[in-house]
Each structure stands twice: as structure tokens, then as C-alpha cells.
Amino acid sequence: FFTFIIKNWMFYVVSFLGIVAVLFTISRITNNDSITILPTTNVVLTVPAFFFTIIIMLLPFIYIGMLLHRERNSNMNQLVDATAVTNWQLLFAKLFAIIKMQIAMLFIMMIVGISIQAYNGYYLFELDQYLFRLFTMELISLVIWAFASICIHSFLKNTYLGIFALILLWLGVQGV
């Protein structure tokens, strides 16, 4: 399932858009006319990482719907149901693929952040802060949303309705 995600063109497009969003926001933050702000790790992980995390948040909404309904959309669901693999094993394999995709995107965010710091001449990389903020704080919320999207997409049989419901739920939680 992870190779299905990585080989999909949408993964590359969304990764590229996330990198462009990070580059754009960091250039707007650090290069003002009157003062120049150094791209410290905290600056890189605040605003630019916020936009990249939003993109990472939307990917499971789409990919879990694609993975859960993939067999039914290709009319292979009866063949998959006849295999010796249980449903929960398939479900957790899909969830694990989504979590691996989220970890890969967080690594991309960390590499882009370090590259931005090096490009701007700031060589004090705080890797412990990158690892803690991205792989502890952000990953926990991303995994929770991956579980939520599995639940929503399991109840709603329409992929697009599930994506819409998850976006509404996410906007509702963010508004609180």
C-alpha cells in the first residue's frame, strides 16, 4: 500500500506544493525591507511548517479513501474477501502505509527546513528541536487524524463524501 502512495502522481504534486509553500513563507518572513530575520529552527518550524502540516493533514483524508475503496472501485472486493487475510490485517496495513507516508512527509519538511537554513547562511541546526516538534508533537496529531479518517471512510462508502466530511470535521475542530 505504501508503494501505491509513493508511486502516485498526487503524492509528488502535493509534496512539491508543500515545498513551494514553505519556501514562499520563509522568504516572506525572513527578508523584510528594514530588518532581516535569521531562519532559526523555531522560525522555520512555526509558520512554514504550519502550511506543510496542513498539506500533510489533507493527504490521509484523500489516500485512506482511495485505499479503503480501492478494491470496490476496481471490482476486486469479492476476490479480496475470499483471501485468507482478515479484514483488520488489511485495515492496519493501510493505516500503517498512511503513517509511513506521514513520516516521509515530515522528513521532507525537516530536510527542506535544514536546506533553507543552510542556504541563508544559518548553520546552527537544532536537530533535537526538529525531531521533537515534527516527530513527537506533529506526528501524534497526524496519527490521530489518520485513525479518524479510517473511521469516517469506513462508515461512508463514498470516497468524496468521506473527504468532505473529514475536511468539515477538521475545520470544526480547528475553529474551537
Short mmCIF file of N, CA and C in Angstrom, two decimals, residues 29-105:
data_model
loop_
_atom_site.label_atom_id
_atom_site.label_comp_id
_atom_site.label_asym_id
_atom_site.label_seq_id
_atom_site.Cartn_x
_atom_site.Cartn_y
_atom_site.Cartn_z
N ILE A 29 8.91 35.85 5.44
CA ILE A 29 9.15 36.10 6.86
C ILE A 29 10.55 36.66 7.08
N THR A 30 11.55 36.04 6.46
CA THR A 30 12.94 36.38 6.80
C THR A 30 13.48 37.59 6.06
N ASN A 31 12.95 37.94 4.91
CA ASN A 31 13.52 39.01 4.10
C ASN A 31 12.58 40.20 4.02
N ASN A 32 12.51 40.96 5.08
CA ASN A 32 11.77 42.22 5.06
C ASN A 32 12.70 43.32 4.57
N ASP A 33 12.15 44.48 4.25
CA ASP A 33 12.97 45.58 3.76
C ASP A 33 13.84 46.19 4.85
N SER A 34 13.30 46.37 6.03
CA SER A 34 14.03 47.08 7.07
C SER A 34 14.91 46.16 7.91
N ILE A 35 14.44 44.96 8.22
CA ILE A 35 15.24 44.04 9.04
C ILE A 35 15.24 42.66 8.39
N THR A 36 16.27 41.92 8.69
CA THR A 36 16.37 40.54 8.21
C THR A 36 16.33 39.62 9.42
N ILE A 37 15.42 38.69 9.39
CA ILE A 37 15.28 37.72 10.48
C ILE A 37 16.03 36.46 10.08
N LEU A 38 16.85 35.95 10.97
CA LEU A 38 17.58 34.72 10.69
C LEU A 38 16.61 33.54 10.68
N PRO A 39 16.80 32.60 9.77
CA PRO A 39 15.91 31.43 9.74
C PRO A 39 16.30 30.40 10.80
N THR A 40 16.05 30.74 12.04
CA THR A 40 16.34 29.78 13.11
C THR A 40 15.38 28.60 13.00
N THR A 41 15.69 27.58 13.76
CA THR A 41 14.84 26.39 13.72
C THR A 41 13.43 26.70 14.19
N ASN A 42 13.30 27.56 15.17
CA ASN A 42 11.98 27.93 15.67
C ASN A 42 11.19 28.69 14.61
N VAL A 43 11.85 29.58 13.87
CA VAL A 43 11.17 30.33 12.81
C VAL A 43 10.73 29.39 11.69
N VAL A 44 11.61 28.45 11.32
CA VAL A 44 11.28 27.51 10.25
C VAL A 44 10.14 26.59 10.67
N LEU A 45 10.10 26.21 11.93
CA LEU A 45 9.08 25.27 12.38
C LEU A 45 7.77 25.93 12.78
N THR A 46 7.70 27.24 12.76
CA THR A 46 6.47 27.90 13.18
C THR A 46 5.52 28.09 12.01
N VAL A 47 5.75 29.09 11.19
CA VAL A 47 4.81 29.40 10.12
C VAL A 47 4.95 28.48 8.91
N PRO A 48 6.16 28.28 8.36
CA PRO A 48 6.25 27.41 7.18
C PRO A 48 5.82 25.97 7.47
N ALA A 49 6.19 25.46 8.63
CA ALA A 49 5.79 24.09 8.97
C ALA A 49 4.29 23.98 9.16
N PHE A 50 3.65 25.07 9.54
CA PHE A 50 2.19 25.06 9.69
C PHE A 50 1.52 24.78 8.34
N PHE A 51 1.98 25.44 7.28
CA PHE A 51 1.40 25.21 5.96
C PHE A 51 1.70 23.80 5.46
N PHE A 52 2.90 23.32 5.71
CA PHE A 52 3.26 21.97 5.27
C PHE A 52 2.49 20.93 6.07
N THR A 53 2.23 21.19 7.34
CA THR A 53 1.45 20.26 8.15
C THR A 53 0.00 20.20 7.69
N ILE A 54 -0.53 21.32 7.23
CA ILE A 54 -1.89 21.30 6.68
C ILE A 54 -1.94 20.40 5.45
N ILE A 55 -0.91 20.47 4.62
CA ILE A 55 -0.86 19.62 3.44
C ILE A 55 -0.73 18.15 3.85
N ILE A 56 0.11 17.89 4.86
CA ILE A 56 0.25 16.51 5.34
C ILE A 56 -1.05 16.03 5.97
N MET A 57 -1.82 16.93 6.53
CA MET A 57 -3.10 16.57 7.14
C MET A 57 -4.13 16.18 6.09
N LEU A 58 -4.10 16.85 4.95
CA LEU A 58 -5.09 16.56 3.92
C LEU A 58 -4.80 15.28 3.15
N LEU A 59 -3.54 14.87 3.08
CA LEU A 59 -3.20 13.66 2.34
C LEU A 59 -3.87 12.39 2.87
N PRO A 60 -3.88 12.14 4.18
CA PRO A 60 -4.58 10.93 4.64
C PRO A 60 -6.08 10.94 4.35
N PHE A 61 -6.68 12.13 4.35
CA PHE A 61 -8.10 12.20 4.04
C PHE A 61 -8.35 11.64 2.64
N ILE A 62 -7.47 11.95 1.72
CA ILE A 62 -7.62 11.51 0.33
C ILE A 62 -7.18 10.06 0.18
N TYR A 63 -5.98 9.74 0.68
CA TYR A 63 -5.40 8.43 0.43
C TYR A 63 -6.11 7.31 1.18
N ILE A 64 -6.62 7.55 2.37
CA ILE A 64 -7.34 6.49 3.06
C ILE A 64 -8.64 6.18 2.33
N GLY A 65 -9.29 7.20 1.80
CA GLY A 65 -10.47 6.95 0.99
C GLY A 65 -10.13 6.15 -0.26
N MET A 66 -9.01 6.48 -0.88
CA MET A 66 -8.58 5.74 -2.07
C MET A 66 -8.21 4.30 -1.72
N LEU A 67 -7.50 4.10 -0.61
CA LEU A 67 -7.07 2.75 -0.24
C LEU A 67 -8.22 1.88 0.25
N LEU A 68 -9.13 2.46 1.04
CA LEU A 68 -10.24 1.65 1.56
C LEU A 68 -11.22 1.23 0.47
N HIS A 69 -11.43 2.09 -0.49
CA HIS A 69 -12.42 1.80 -1.53
C HIS A 69 -11.77 1.34 -2.83
N ARG A 70 -10.48 1.05 -2.78
CA ARG A 70 -9.75 0.66 -3.98
C ARG A 70 -10.24 -0.67 -4.55
N GLU A 71 -10.46 -1.65 -3.69
CA GLU A 71 -10.92 -2.96 -4.18
C GLU A 71 -12.33 -2.87 -4.76
N ARG A 72 -13.19 -2.09 -4.10
CA ARG A 72 -14.57 -1.98 -4.58
C ARG A 72 -14.63 -1.22 -5.90
N ASN A 73 -13.79 -0.17 -6.04
CA ASN A 73 -13.80 0.61 -7.27
C ASN A 73 -13.25 -0.18 -8.46
N SER A 74 -12.36 -1.12 -8.20
CA SER A 74 -11.81 -1.94 -9.29
C SER A 74 -12.51 -3.28 -9.42
N ASN A 75 -13.63 -3.45 -8.73
CA ASN A 75 -14.43 -4.68 -8.75
C ASN A 75 -13.63 -5.92 -8.33
N MET A 76 -12.72 -5.72 -7.38
CA MET A 76 -11.92 -6.84 -6.87
C MET A 76 -12.28 -7.16 -5.42
N ASN A 77 -13.35 -6.56 -4.91
CA ASN A 77 -13.67 -6.73 -3.50
C ASN A 77 -14.04 -8.17 -3.14
N GLN A 78 -14.71 -8.88 -4.03
CA GLN A 78 -15.07 -10.27 -3.73
C GLN A 78 -13.83 -11.16 -3.72
N LEU A 79 -12.88 -10.86 -4.58
CA LEU A 79 -11.64 -11.64 -4.59
C LEU A 79 -10.82 -11.37 -3.32
N VAL A 80 -10.78 -10.14 -2.89
CA VAL A 80 -10.06 -9.80 -1.66
C VAL A 80 -10.77 -10.41 -0.45
N ASP A 81 -12.09 -10.43 -0.45
CA ASP A 81 -12.84 -11.03 0.66
C ASP A 81 -12.63 -12.54 0.75
N ALA A 82 -12.30 -13.17 -0.36
CA ALA A 82 -12.10 -14.61 -0.37
C ALA A 82 -10.70 -15.02 0.06
N THR A 83 -9.79 -14.08 0.25
CA THR A 83 -8.44 -14.43 0.68
C THR A 83 -8.41 -14.80 2.15
N ALA A 84 -7.31 -15.39 2.58
CA ALA A 84 -7.17 -15.83 3.97
C ALA A 84 -6.79 -14.69 4.91
N VAL A 85 -6.53 -13.52 4.36
CA VAL A 85 -6.14 -12.37 5.18
C VAL A 85 -7.41 -11.76 5.78
N THR A 86 -7.35 -11.49 7.09
CA THR A 86 -8.53 -10.93 7.75
C THR A 86 -8.67 -9.44 7.42
N ASN A 87 -9.86 -8.93 7.66
CA ASN A 87 -10.15 -7.53 7.35
C ASN A 87 -9.33 -6.57 8.20
N TRP A 88 -9.13 -6.90 9.47
CA TRP A 88 -8.38 -5.99 10.33
C TRP A 88 -6.91 -5.94 9.93
N GLN A 89 -6.36 -7.05 9.39
CA GLN A 89 -4.98 -7.01 8.91
C GLN A 89 -4.85 -6.08 7.71
N LEU A 90 -5.80 -6.13 6.81
CA LEU A 90 -5.77 -5.22 5.67
C LEU A 90 -5.96 -3.78 6.11
N LEU A 91 -6.85 -3.57 7.06
CA LEU A 91 -7.10 -2.21 7.55
C LEU A 91 -5.86 -1.62 8.23
N PHE A 92 -5.20 -2.42 9.07
CA PHE A 92 -4.00 -1.91 9.74
C PHE A 92 -2.83 -1.77 8.78
N ALA A 93 -2.77 -2.58 7.73
CA ALA A 93 -1.73 -2.41 6.72
C ALA A 93 -1.93 -1.09 5.98
N LYS A 94 -3.16 -0.74 5.71
CA LYS A 94 -3.45 0.54 5.05
C LYS A 94 -3.14 1.71 5.98
N LEU A 95 -3.50 1.56 7.25
CA LEU A 95 -3.20 2.61 8.22
C LEU A 95 -1.70 2.77 8.41
N PHE A 96 -0.97 1.66 8.46
CA PHE A 96 0.47 1.72 8.61
C PHE A 96 1.13 2.38 7.39
N ALA A 97 0.58 2.14 6.21
CA ALA A 97 1.10 2.79 5.00
C ALA A 97 0.88 4.30 5.06
N ILE A 98 -0.26 4.72 5.57
CA ILE A 98 -0.54 6.15 5.71
C ILE A 98 0.41 6.78 6.73
N ILE A 99 0.66 6.10 7.84
CA ILE A 99 1.57 6.63 8.85
C ILE A 99 2.99 6.72 8.29
N LYS A 100 3.41 5.73 7.50
CA LYS A 100 4.73 5.80 6.87
C LYS A 100 4.80 6.96 5.88
N MET A 101 3.71 7.23 5.17
CA MET A 101 3.66 8.38 4.27
C MET A 101 3.78 9.68 5.05
N GLN A 102 3.12 9.77 6.19
CA GLN A 102 3.21 10.97 7.01
C GLN A 102 4.62 11.17 7.55
N ILE A 103 5.28 10.10 7.95
CA ILE A 103 6.66 10.19 8.42
C ILE A 103 7.57 10.63 7.29
N ALA A 104 7.35 10.11 6.09
CA ALA A 104 8.16 10.53 4.94
C ALA A 104 7.96 12.02 4.65
N MET A 105 6.74 12.50 4.75
CA MET A 105 6.49 13.92 4.52
C MET A 105 7.12 14.79 5.61
#
